[in-house]
CSV table of C-alpha atoms (C1' of nucleotides) in Angstrom, one decimal:
chain,number,residue,atom,x,y,z
A,1,MET,CA,129.5,139.9,43.5
A,2,ALA,CA,129.2,136.3,44.7
A,3,LEU,CA,130.1,134.6,41.4
A,4,ALA,CA,133.6,136.1,40.7
A,5,ILE,CA,134.3,133.6,38.1
A,6,LYS,CA,137.1,136.1,37.1
A,7,VAL,CA,138.5,134.3,34.1
A,8,ASN,CA,141.9,135.1,33.0
A,9,GLU,CA,143.0,138.3,31.7
A,10,GLU,CA,140.5,140.5,33.4
A,11,THR,CA,141.1,143.5,31.7
A,12,PHE,CA,141.3,146.7,33.6
A,13,THR,CA,141.5,150.2,32.1
A,14,PRO,CA,144.4,152.4,33.4
A,15,ARG,CA,142.1,154.3,35.6
A,16,GLN,CA,140.8,151.1,37.1
A,17,GLN,CA,144.1,149.9,37.8
A,18,ALA,CA,144.9,153.0,39.6
A,19,VAL,CA,142.1,152.5,41.7
A,20,LEU,CA,143.3,148.7,42.5
A,21,THR,CA,146.7,150.2,43.2
A,22,ALA,CA,145.1,152.4,45.8
A,23,ALA,CA,143.2,149.6,47.1
A,24,LEU,CA,146.2,147.6,47.5
A,25,ASP,CA,148.1,150.3,49.1
A,26,LEU,CA,145.5,150.6,51.8
A,27,LEU,CA,145.5,147.1,52.3
A,28,VAL,CA,149.3,146.9,52.9
A,29,GLU,CA,149.2,150.0,55.1
A,30,ASN,CA,146.5,148.6,57.4
A,31,GLY,CA,144.8,145.3,56.7
A,32,ASP,CA,141.4,146.7,57.7
A,33,GLY,CA,142.0,150.0,56.0
A,34,LEU,CA,140.2,149.2,52.8
A,35,THR,CA,136.9,150.9,53.3
A,36,MET,CA,135.1,152.4,50.2
A,37,THR,CA,135.6,155.8,51.4
A,38,ALA,CA,139.2,155.4,51.8
A,39,VAL,CA,139.7,153.9,48.5
A,40,ALA,CA,137.6,156.5,46.8
A,41,ARG,CA,139.5,159.3,48.5
A,42,ARG,CA,142.8,157.8,47.8
A,43,ALA,CA,142.0,157.1,44.1
A,44,SER,CA,140.1,160.5,43.7
A,45,CYS,CA,137.3,158.9,42.5
A,46,SER,CA,133.6,158.7,43.5
A,47,LYS,CA,132.2,155.8,45.5
A,48,GLU,CA,129.6,155.5,43.0
A,49,THR,CA,132.1,154.7,40.5
A,50,LEU,CA,133.5,152.0,42.7
A,51,TYR,CA,130.2,150.4,43.0
A,52,LYS,CA,129.7,150.6,39.3
A,53,TRP,CA,132.9,149.0,38.3
A,54,PHE,CA,133.3,146.5,41.1
A,55,GLY,CA,129.8,145.7,42.4
A,56,ASP,CA,130.5,146.0,46.2
A,57,ARG,CA,133.3,146.0,48.5
A,58,ASP,CA,133.8,142.2,48.0
A,59,GLY,CA,134.2,142.7,44.4
A,60,LEU,CA,136.6,145.3,44.9
A,61,LEU,CA,138.7,143.1,47.2
A,62,THR,CA,138.5,140.3,45.0
A,63,ALA,CA,139.4,142.3,41.9
A,64,THR,CA,142.3,143.8,43.8
A,65,VAL,CA,143.7,140.3,44.9
A,66,GLN,CA,143.0,138.7,41.6
A,67,TRP,CA,144.8,141.6,39.7
A,68,GLN,CA,147.6,141.5,42.1
A,69,ALA,CA,148.2,137.9,42.7
A,70,ALA,CA,148.2,137.4,38.9
A,71,LYS,CA,151.2,139.6,38.7
A,72,VAL,CA,153.3,136.9,40.4
A,73,ARG,CA,155.4,135.7,37.6
A,74,MET,CA,157.8,132.9,37.9
A,75,PRO,CA,160.8,133.4,35.5
A,76,TYR,CA,161.2,130.9,32.7
A,77,VAL,CA,163.2,128.0,33.7
A,78,ASP,CA,164.9,126.2,30.8
A,79,ARG,CA,163.7,122.7,30.8
A,80,SER,CA,165.2,121.5,27.5
A,81,HIS,CA,168.7,120.2,28.2
A,82,LEU,CA,168.8,118.8,31.5
A,83,SER,CA,171.9,118.2,33.2
A,84,ILE,CA,172.5,117.9,37.0
A,85,LYS,CA,173.9,121.2,37.0
A,86,ALA,CA,171.0,122.7,35.0
A,87,LEU,CA,168.6,121.0,37.3
A,88,ARG,CA,170.2,122.5,40.2
A,89,GLY,CA,170.2,125.8,38.9
A,90,SER,CA,166.5,125.6,38.1
A,91,LEU,CA,165.6,124.5,41.6
A,92,GLU,CA,167.6,127.3,43.1
A,93,GLN,CA,165.6,129.5,40.9
A,94,PHE,CA,162.5,128.3,42.1
A,95,ALA,CA,163.5,128.4,45.6
A,96,ARG,CA,164.9,131.9,45.4
A,97,ASP,CA,161.7,133.1,43.6
A,98,LEU,CA,159.4,131.3,46.1
A,99,LEU,CA,161.2,132.9,49.1
A,100,THR,CA,161.5,136.3,47.6
A,101,THR,CA,157.8,136.4,46.8
A,102,ILE,CA,156.8,134.9,50.2
A,103,ILE,CA,158.6,137.6,52.2
A,104,GLY,CA,157.4,140.5,50.2
A,105,GLU,CA,154.8,142.9,51.7
A,106,VAL,CA,152.5,142.5,48.9
A,107,SER,CA,152.5,138.7,49.2
A,108,ILE,CA,151.9,138.8,53.1
A,109,THR,CA,149.1,141.3,52.7
A,110,LEU,CA,147.4,139.2,50.1
A,111,ASN,CA,147.7,136.0,52.0
A,112,ARG,CA,146.6,137.7,55.3
A,113,THR,CA,143.6,139.1,53.4
A,114,ALA,CA,142.7,135.8,51.8
A,115,ILE,CA,143.0,134.1,55.1
A,116,THR,CA,140.9,136.5,57.1
A,117,HIS,CA,138.5,136.2,54.1
A,118,ALA,CA,138.4,132.3,54.5
A,119,ALA,CA,137.8,132.7,58.3
A,120,GLN,CA,134.2,133.5,57.3
A,121,GLU,CA,132.5,131.5,54.8
A,122,LYS,CA,133.9,133.1,51.8
A,123,ASP,CA,136.9,131.2,50.2
A,124,ASP,CA,137.0,133.1,46.9
A,125,LEU,CA,140.3,134.8,47.7
A,126,GLY,CA,141.7,131.9,49.4
A,127,ASN,CA,141.4,130.1,46.0
A,128,ILE,CA,142.8,132.8,44.0
A,129,VAL,CA,146.0,133.1,46.2
A,130,LEU,CA,146.3,129.4,46.3
A,131,GLU,CA,146.0,129.3,42.6
A,132,ASN,CA,148.4,131.9,41.8
A,133,GLY,CA,150.9,131.0,44.7
A,134,PRO,CA,151.5,127.4,45.6
A,135,MET,CA,149.4,125.9,42.8
A,136,ALA,CA,151.3,128.1,40.1
A,137,ILE,CA,154.5,126.8,41.5
A,138,ARG,CA,153.4,123.2,41.6
A,139,ARG,CA,152.3,123.4,37.9
A,140,ARG,CA,155.7,124.8,36.9
A,141,LEU,CA,157.7,122.6,39.1
A,142,LYS,CA,156.2,119.4,38.7
A,143,PRO,CA,157.0,118.8,34.8
A,144,ILE,CA,160.6,119.8,35.7
A,145,LEU,CA,160.8,117.1,38.4
A,146,GLU,CA,159.2,114.6,36.2
A,147,ALA,CA,161.6,115.5,33.4
A,148,ALA,CA,164.5,115.1,35.5
A,149,ARG,CA,163.2,111.9,36.7
A,150,ASP,CA,163.0,110.5,33.2
A,151,ALA,CA,166.6,111.7,32.6
A,152,ARG,CA,167.5,109.7,35.8
A,153,LEU,CA,168.7,112.9,37.5
A,154,LEU,CA,165.9,112.5,40.3
A,155,ARG,CA,164.4,109.4,41.8
A,156,PHE,CA,160.9,109.4,43.3
A,157,THR,CA,157.7,107.6,43.0
A,158,SER,CA,155.2,110.6,43.6
A,159,SER,CA,156.1,113.7,42.0
A,160,GLU,CA,153.4,115.4,44.2
A,161,GLU,CA,155.2,114.4,47.2
A,162,ALA,CA,158.6,115.5,45.9
A,163,TYR,CA,157.0,118.8,45.0
A,164,ARG,CA,155.6,119.1,48.7
A,165,THR,CA,159.0,118.3,50.1
A,166,PHE,CA,160.8,121.0,48.1
A,167,PHE,CA,158.0,123.5,49.3
A,168,GLY,CA,158.5,122.5,52.9
A,169,LEU,CA,162.3,122.5,52.5
A,170,VAL,CA,162.2,126.0,51.0
A,171,VAL,CA,159.5,127.7,53.1
A,172,ARG,CA,159.8,126.1,56.4
A,173,ASP,CA,158.3,128.2,59.1
A,174,VAL,CA,159.1,131.5,57.4
A,175,GLN,CA,155.7,132.1,55.8
A,176,ILE,CA,153.5,131.4,59.0
A,177,ARG,CA,155.8,133.4,61.1
A,178,LEU,CA,155.7,136.4,59.0
A,179,LEU,CA,151.9,136.0,58.7
A,180,LEU,CA,151.6,136.0,62.3
A,181,GLY,CA,153.8,139.0,62.6
A,182,ASP,CA,156.7,137.7,64.2
A,183,LYS,CA,158.9,140.5,65.1
A,184,GLY,CA,162.1,138.5,65.2
A,185,LEU,CA,161.8,137.9,61.6
A,186,THR,CA,162.1,141.1,59.6
A,187,GLN,CA,162.0,140.7,56.0
A,188,SER,CA,165.3,142.5,55.7
A,189,ASN,CA,166.6,139.8,58.2
A,190,VAL,CA,165.3,137.0,56.0
A,191,GLU,CA,166.1,138.8,52.7
A,192,SER,CA,169.9,138.7,53.6
A,193,ASN,CA,169.7,135.0,54.1
A,194,ILE,CA,167.8,134.0,50.9
A,195,GLU,CA,170.8,132.9,49.0
A,196,ALA,CA,172.2,130.7,51.7
A,197,ASP,CA,168.8,129.3,52.4
A,198,VAL,CA,168.2,128.8,48.7
A,199,LYS,CA,171.3,126.6,48.7
A,200,ILE,CA,170.7,124.7,51.9
A,201,ALA,CA,167.2,123.7,50.5
A,202,THR,CA,168.4,122.7,47.1
A,203,ASP,CA,171.1,120.6,48.5
A,204,GLN,CA,168.8,119.0,51.0
A,205,PHE,CA,166.3,118.2,48.2
A,206,LEU,CA,169.0,116.7,46.0
A,207,ALA,CA,170.2,114.8,48.8
A,208,LEU,CA,166.8,113.2,49.3
A,209,TYR,CA,165.8,112.8,45.6
A,210,GLY,CA,169.0,112.9,43.5
A,211,ALA,CA,169.5,109.8,41.6
A,212,LYS,CA,172.7,108.8,43.4
A,213,ALA,CA,171.0,109.3,46.8
A,214,ASN,CA,170.9,106.4,49.1
A,215,ASN,CA,167.1,105.7,49.0
B,1,MET,CA,143.5,146.4,77.2
B,2,ALA,CA,146.5,147.3,75.3
B,3,LEU,CA,149.0,145.8,77.7
B,4,ALA,CA,147.9,142.3,77.7
B,5,ILE,CA,151.3,141.1,79.4
B,6,LYS,CA,149.3,138.0,80.3
B,7,VAL,CA,151.7,136.2,82.5
B,8,ASN,CA,151.3,132.5,82.7
B,9,GLU,CA,148.5,130.6,84.4
B,10,GLU,CA,145.9,133.4,83.9
B,11,THR,CA,143.5,131.7,86.1
B,12,PHE,CA,139.8,131.8,85.0
B,13,THR,CA,136.9,130.8,87.0
B,14,PRO,CA,134.7,128.1,85.6
B,15,ARG,CA,132.1,130.6,84.7
B,16,GLN,CA,134.7,132.7,82.8
B,17,GLN,CA,135.9,129.6,80.9
B,18,ALA,CA,132.4,129.1,79.9
B,19,VAL,CA,132.4,132.4,78.5
B,20,LEU,CA,135.7,131.8,76.7
B,21,THR,CA,134.4,128.5,75.3
B,22,ALA,CA,131.4,130.2,74.0
B,23,ALA,CA,133.7,132.8,72.4
B,24,LEU,CA,136.0,130.3,70.9
B,25,ASP,CA,132.8,128.4,69.6
B,26,LEU,CA,131.8,131.7,67.8
B,27,LEU,CA,135.2,132.1,66.5
B,28,VAL,CA,135.2,128.5,65.0
B,29,GLU,CA,131.7,128.7,63.4
B,30,ASN,CA,132.5,132.0,61.8
B,31,GLY,CA,135.5,134.0,62.2
B,32,ASP,CA,133.8,137.4,62.6
B,33,GLY,CA,131.1,135.9,64.6
B,34,LEU,CA,132.8,137.0,67.8
B,35,THR,CA,130.6,140.1,68.6
B,36,MET,CA,130.1,141.1,72.1
B,37,THR,CA,126.5,140.6,71.9
B,38,ALA,CA,126.8,137.2,70.3
B,39,VAL,CA,129.0,136.1,73.1
B,40,ALA,CA,126.8,137.5,75.7
B,41,ARG,CA,123.9,135.6,74.3
B,42,ARG,CA,125.7,132.5,74.0
B,43,ALA,CA,127.2,132.4,77.3
B,44,SER,CA,124.1,133.7,78.8
B,45,CYS,CA,125.8,136.5,80.4
B,46,SER,CA,125.4,140.2,80.1
B,47,LYS,CA,127.6,142.3,78.0
B,48,GLU,CA,128.4,144.4,81.1
B,49,THR,CA,130.2,141.4,82.7
B,50,LEU,CA,132.0,140.9,79.6
B,51,TYR,CA,133.4,144.4,79.7
B,52,LYS,CA,134.1,144.0,83.5
B,53,TRP,CA,136.0,140.9,83.1
B,54,PHE,CA,137.9,141.4,79.9
B,55,GLY,CA,138.0,145.1,79.5
B,56,ASP,CA,137.1,145.3,75.8
B,57,ARG,CA,136.6,143.2,72.8
B,58,ASP,CA,140.2,142.9,72.1
B,59,GLY,CA,140.8,141.7,75.7
B,60,LEU,CA,138.2,139.1,75.4
B,61,LEU,CA,139.6,137.9,72.0
B,62,THR,CA,143.2,137.8,73.7
B,63,ALA,CA,142.0,135.8,76.7
B,64,THR,CA,140.4,133.4,74.4
B,65,VAL,CA,143.3,132.9,72.1
B,66,GLN,CA,145.6,132.9,75.1
B,67,TRP,CA,143.5,130.4,77.1
B,68,GLN,CA,143.1,128.1,74.2
B,69,ALA,CA,146.6,128.3,72.8
B,70,ALA,CA,147.9,127.4,76.1
B,71,LYS,CA,145.9,124.1,76.0
B,72,VAL,CA,148.1,122.7,73.3
B,73,ARG,CA,150.2,120.2,75.2
B,74,MET,CA,152.9,118.4,73.6
B,75,PRO,CA,153.2,114.9,75.0
B,76,TYR,CA,156.3,114.0,77.0
B,77,VAL,CA,159.0,112.6,75.0
B,78,ASP,CA,161.5,110.5,76.7
B,79,ARG,CA,164.9,112.0,76.2
B,80,SER,CA,167.0,110.0,78.7
B,81,HIS,CA,168.1,106.9,76.9
B,82,LEU,CA,168.8,107.8,73.2
B,83,SER,CA,169.1,105.1,70.8
B,84,ILE,CA,168.5,105.6,67.1
B,85,LYS,CA,165.2,103.7,67.5
B,86,ALA,CA,164.2,106.0,70.3
B,87,LEU,CA,165.2,109.0,68.5
B,88,ARG,CA,163.1,108.0,65.6
B,89,GLY,CA,160.1,107.4,67.8
B,90,SER,CA,160.5,110.9,69.3
B,91,LEU,CA,160.8,112.6,66.0
B,92,GLU,CA,157.6,110.7,64.9
B,93,GLN,CA,155.8,111.5,67.9
B,94,PHE,CA,156.8,115.3,67.3
B,95,ALA,CA,155.6,115.1,63.6
B,96,ARG,CA,152.3,113.3,64.5
B,97,ASP,CA,151.5,116.0,67.2
B,98,LEU,CA,152.5,119.0,65.0
B,99,LEU,CA,150.3,117.5,62.1
B,100,THR,CA,147.5,116.5,64.2
B,101,THR,CA,147.3,120.0,65.9
B,102,ILE,CA,147.8,121.9,62.7
B,103,ILE,CA,144.9,120.5,60.8
B,104,GLY,CA,142.5,120.8,64.0
B,105,GLU,CA,139.7,123.3,63.5
B,106,VAL,CA,140.6,125.1,66.7
B,107,SER,CA,144.3,125.5,65.5
B,108,ILE,CA,143.1,126.7,62.2
B,109,THR,CA,140.6,129.1,63.7
B,110,LEU,CA,143.3,130.6,66.2
B,111,ASN,CA,145.9,131.0,63.6
B,112,ARG,CA,143.4,132.7,61.2
B,113,THR,CA,142.3,135.0,64.0
B,114,ALA,CA,145.8,135.8,64.9
B,115,ILE,CA,146.6,136.5,61.3
B,116,THR,CA,143.8,138.8,60.8
B,117,HIS,CA,144.7,140.6,64.0
B,118,ALA,CA,148.4,140.9,62.8
B,119,ALA,CA,147.0,142.2,59.6
B,120,GLN,CA,146.3,145.5,61.6
B,121,GLU,CA,148.8,147.0,63.7
B,122,LYS,CA,148.2,144.5,66.6
B,123,ASP,CA,150.6,141.6,66.9
B,124,ASP,CA,149.4,140.5,70.3
B,125,LEU,CA,147.6,137.4,69.2
B,126,GLY,CA,150.3,136.6,66.5
B,127,ASN,CA,152.9,136.3,69.3
B,128,ILE,CA,150.7,134.2,71.5
B,129,VAL,CA,150.0,131.7,68.9
B,130,LEU,CA,153.7,131.8,67.7
B,131,GLU,CA,154.8,131.3,71.4
B,132,ASN,CA,152.3,128.4,72.0
B,133,GLY,CA,152.8,126.8,68.3
B,134,PRO,CA,156.1,126.9,66.6
B,135,MET,CA,158.2,128.2,69.3
B,136,ALA,CA,157.0,125.8,71.8
B,137,ILE,CA,157.8,123.0,69.4
B,138,ARG,CA,161.1,124.4,69.0
B,139,ARG,CA,161.9,124.9,72.7
B,140,ARG,CA,160.9,121.1,73.1
B,141,LEU,CA,162.5,119.6,70.0
B,142,LYS,CA,165.9,121.5,70.1
B,143,PRO,CA,167.1,119.9,73.3
B,144,ILE,CA,166.4,116.4,71.9
B,145,LEU,CA,168.1,117.2,68.6
B,146,GLU,CA,171.2,118.5,70.6
B,147,ALA,CA,171.3,115.4,72.7
B,148,ALA,CA,171.1,113.3,69.8
B,149,ARG,CA,174.0,115.1,68.2
B,150,ASP,CA,175.8,114.8,71.4
B,151,ALA,CA,175.1,111.0,71.2
B,152,ARG,CA,176.4,111.0,67.6
B,153,LEU,CA,173.0,110.0,66.3
B,154,LEU,CA,172.7,113.2,64.4
B,155,ARG,CA,175.0,115.5,62.6
B,156,PHE,CA,174.4,119.3,62.1
B,157,THR,CA,176.1,122.4,62.7
B,158,SER,CA,173.1,124.5,63.7
B,159,SER,CA,170.4,123.1,65.7
B,160,GLU,CA,168.2,126.0,64.6
B,161,GLU,CA,168.5,124.9,61.1
B,162,ALA,CA,167.7,121.3,61.7
B,163,TYR,CA,164.6,122.3,63.6
B,164,ARG,CA,163.5,124.4,60.7
B,165,THR,CA,164.1,121.8,58.3
B,166,PHE,CA,162.2,119.3,60.5
B,167,PHE,CA,159.2,121.8,60.6
B,168,GLY,CA,159.4,122.1,57.0
B,169,LEU,CA,159.5,118.5,56.2
B,170,VAL,CA,156.6,117.8,58.4
B,171,VAL,CA,154.2,120.8,57.6
B,172,ARG,CA,155.0,121.3,54.0
B,173,ASP,CA,152.2,123.3,52.5
B,174,VAL,CA,149.5,121.8,54.5
B,175,GLN,CA,149.1,124.7,57.0
B,176,ILE,CA,149.0,127.5,54.4
B,177,ARG,CA,146.4,125.6,52.3
B,178,LEU,CA,144.2,124.9,55.2
B,179,LEU,CA,144.4,128.5,56.2
B,180,LEU,CA,143.5,129.6,52.9
B,181,GLY,CA,140.5,127.3,52.7
B,182,ASP,CA,141.8,124.9,50.2
B,183,LYS,CA,138.8,122.9,49.4
B,184,GLY,CA,140.8,120.1,48.0
B,185,LEU,CA,142.3,119.7,51.4
B,186,THR,CA,139.7,118.5,54.1
B,187,GLN,CA,141.2,117.8,57.3
B,188,SER,CA,139.8,114.2,57.2
B,189,ASN,CA,141.7,114.0,54.0
B,190,VAL,CA,144.8,114.9,55.6
B,191,GLU,CA,144.0,113.1,58.9
B,192,SER,CA,143.9,109.6,57.1
B,193,ASN,CA,147.4,110.3,55.7
B,194,ILE,CA,149.0,111.5,58.8
B,195,GLU,CA,150.7,108.2,59.8
B,196,ALA,CA,152.3,108.0,56.2
B,197,ASP,CA,153.4,111.6,56.3
B,198,VAL,CA,154.8,111.3,59.7
B,199,LYS,CA,157.0,108.5,58.5
B,200,ILE,CA,158.1,110.0,55.3
B,201,ALA,CA,159.1,113.2,57.3
B,202,THR,CA,161.0,111.4,59.8
B,203,ASP,CA,162.7,109.3,57.4
B,204,GLN,CA,163.8,112.3,55.1
B,205,PHE,CA,165.0,114.1,58.2
B,206,LEU,CA,167.1,111.3,59.3
B,207,ALA,CA,168.3,111.0,55.8
B,208,LEU,CA,169.6,114.4,56.0
B,209,TYR,CA,170.8,114.6,59.4
B,210,GLY,CA,171.4,111.1,60.4
B,211,ALA,CA,175.0,110.3,61.5
B,212,LYS,CA,175.4,107.9,58.9
B,213,ALA,CA,174.1,110.2,56.2
B,214,ASN,CA,176.3,111.2,53.2
B,215,ASN,CA,176.6,114.8,54.2
C,1,DG,C1',126.0,174.8,20.5
C,2,DC,C1',123.7,171.0,22.5
C,3,DA,C1',122.7,166.6,24.4
C,4,DC,C1',124.4,162.9,26.8
C,5,DA,C1',127.4,159.8,29.2
C,6,DG,C1',130.9,159.3,32.5
C,7,DC,C1',132.5,160.6,36.5
C,8,DC,C1',133.8,163.5,40.9
C,9,DG,C1',132.3,165.0,45.3
C,10,DT,C1',129.3,165.2,48.8
C,11,DA,C1',125.7,164.4,51.5
C,12,DC,C1',122.5,161.1,53.0
C,13,DC,C1',120.5,156.6,54.9
C,14,DG,C1',120.3,152.2,57.3
C,15,DT,C1',122.6,148.9,60.1
C,16,DA,C1',125.7,146.6,62.8
C,17,DC,C1',128.4,146.8,66.6
C,18,DG,C1',131.3,148.4,70.4
C,19,DG,C1',130.4,150.5,74.6
C,20,DT,C1',127.3,152.1,78.7
C,21,DA,C1',123.6,152.5,81.8
C,22,DC,C1',120.0,150.6,84.5
C,23,DG,C1',116.4,148.0,86.6
C,24,DG,C1',115.7,143.6,88.5
C,25,DT,C1',117.2,139.1,90.5
C,26,DT,C1',119.9,135.9,93.1
C,27,DC,C1',122.6,134.7,96.9
C,28,DG,C1',125.8,135.1,100.5
C,29,DA,C1',127.1,137.7,104.7
C,30,DT,C1',125.6,139.8,108.8
D,1,DA,C1',115.0,140.4,107.7
D,2,DT,C1',118.3,143.3,105.5
D,3,DC,C1',122.2,144.9,102.9
D,4,DG,C1',125.1,145.0,99.1
D,5,DA,C1',127.8,142.6,95.6
D,6,DA,C1',127.5,140.1,91.6
D,7,DC,C1',125.4,139.4,87.6
D,8,DC,C1',121.6,139.0,84.0
D,9,DG,C1',118.6,141.0,80.3
D,10,DT,C1',117.6,144.8,77.8
D,11,DA,C1',117.5,149.2,76.1
D,12,DC,C1',120.0,152.9,74.7
D,13,DC,C1',124.0,155.9,72.5
D,14,DG,C1',127.6,156.9,69.3
D,15,DT,C1',130.1,155.9,65.3
D,16,DA,C1',131.9,153.7,61.4
D,17,DC,C1',131.0,152.0,57.3
D,18,DG,C1',128.4,149.9,53.2
D,19,DG,C1',125.7,151.5,49.9
D,20,DT,C1',122.5,155.0,47.4
D,21,DA,C1',121.2,159.5,45.5
D,22,DC,C1',122.2,163.8,43.5
D,23,DG,C1',124.1,168.0,41.8
D,24,DG,C1',127.8,169.7,39.0
D,25,DC,C1',131.8,169.3,36.0
D,26,DT,C1',134.0,167.7,31.6
D,27,DG,C1',134.7,165.7,27.4
D,28,DT,C1',132.8,163.5,23.1
D,29,DG,C1',129.6,163.0,19.2
D,30,DC,C1',126.6,165.4,16.2
DNA sequence: GCACAGCCGTACCGTACGGTACGGTTCGAT
DNA sequence: ATCGAACCGTACCGTACGGTACGGCTGTGC
């Protein structure tokens, strides 16, 4: 399954979703635990069925990542009436969702899997994760930033730069440390600090790009 | 080789370093290309020698990452006479080195390898990369930040927080995108923007933590 | 009841790779 | 000259896993 164009809303039957769940569980439990035999046994299906449905191992992997990554749903952020207070709330919401997602076991697993995949020639999974992670956030955040600029709440020349600054302020070194398995950074450890970090990041972003800021 | 305590200055003979170079090359060329047979052939040595020197495949992998990661040398940053100008120069230097390192093929390969490794139970490589990457920077940067605070050039309560903010401002989403194989982000693409990004990040950091800043 | 499709479970095949064994060569020490 | 250590090259073994084949079970349409 080299193509894997995988347009949106790839509809899976409940049975297939059960298989994908099993596959994801195996991935989470142990990165290289996704063997066809293991998935078949876990999902109580035959390998023949797996190959019929997903083509080959890569197809199953792609379907799993695709299916799971698409589940990341960013909550709706009100964009209509923009006050500085509402903007701050929206930014905090984004920061919170971003952090919460990033530290989740599923996200870590998906990113690790995609990175492992990208370490070989295949960049399929990398693009899927990118598209449903950073790029999805960018698509959602940029219009808000631009609306805020139009409303004179923010000041910047490049919304791209502003978005990436926000990303950096929120994520910092958390993601790479989690991906590398930093033992000094359990997710419960990070989780308890989310609210504080969200506030700090938002404050910093507004300090840099708020209309009344010094630049 | 489960222990892999690997104290500092693991001294390798030139021949062994040639082997490690071959191993690294194979890793860079193709993440899963490091097979014992391939390394032996590339380095013109026998597999028996590989096992004698490195124990097993994991030992070879660990030695390669360890040896290469330790090569990352951050340039000396003058810390004696701190002026705001000197501080800015130091910060820019850090940002430049960090970015330059991160976008290099070797760094990408090492991080991918370590992350793949961490996806299984093994977190050996992850710790090595962490220790020689983010943590090394932190160790170098923090004293400078604290010295600058003592000299009333910077203002912050937690040097840890300040460091992580700096990291975030510099790295942003570049590393994760490179690790995921984002095709819209070639390293030459990033490379040409390093100087501009370094300046932006430094300006932003100083805007947030500079003594005359608003917070 | 019957045919057929879909699927489960298991057995099976081929290959790739980690790891071992061994003969042959080089080279330094004695 | 001889011995032995280190090492190269190759052959070999065992296993794990991707992928295929097949027999048997179940349900649905007719």
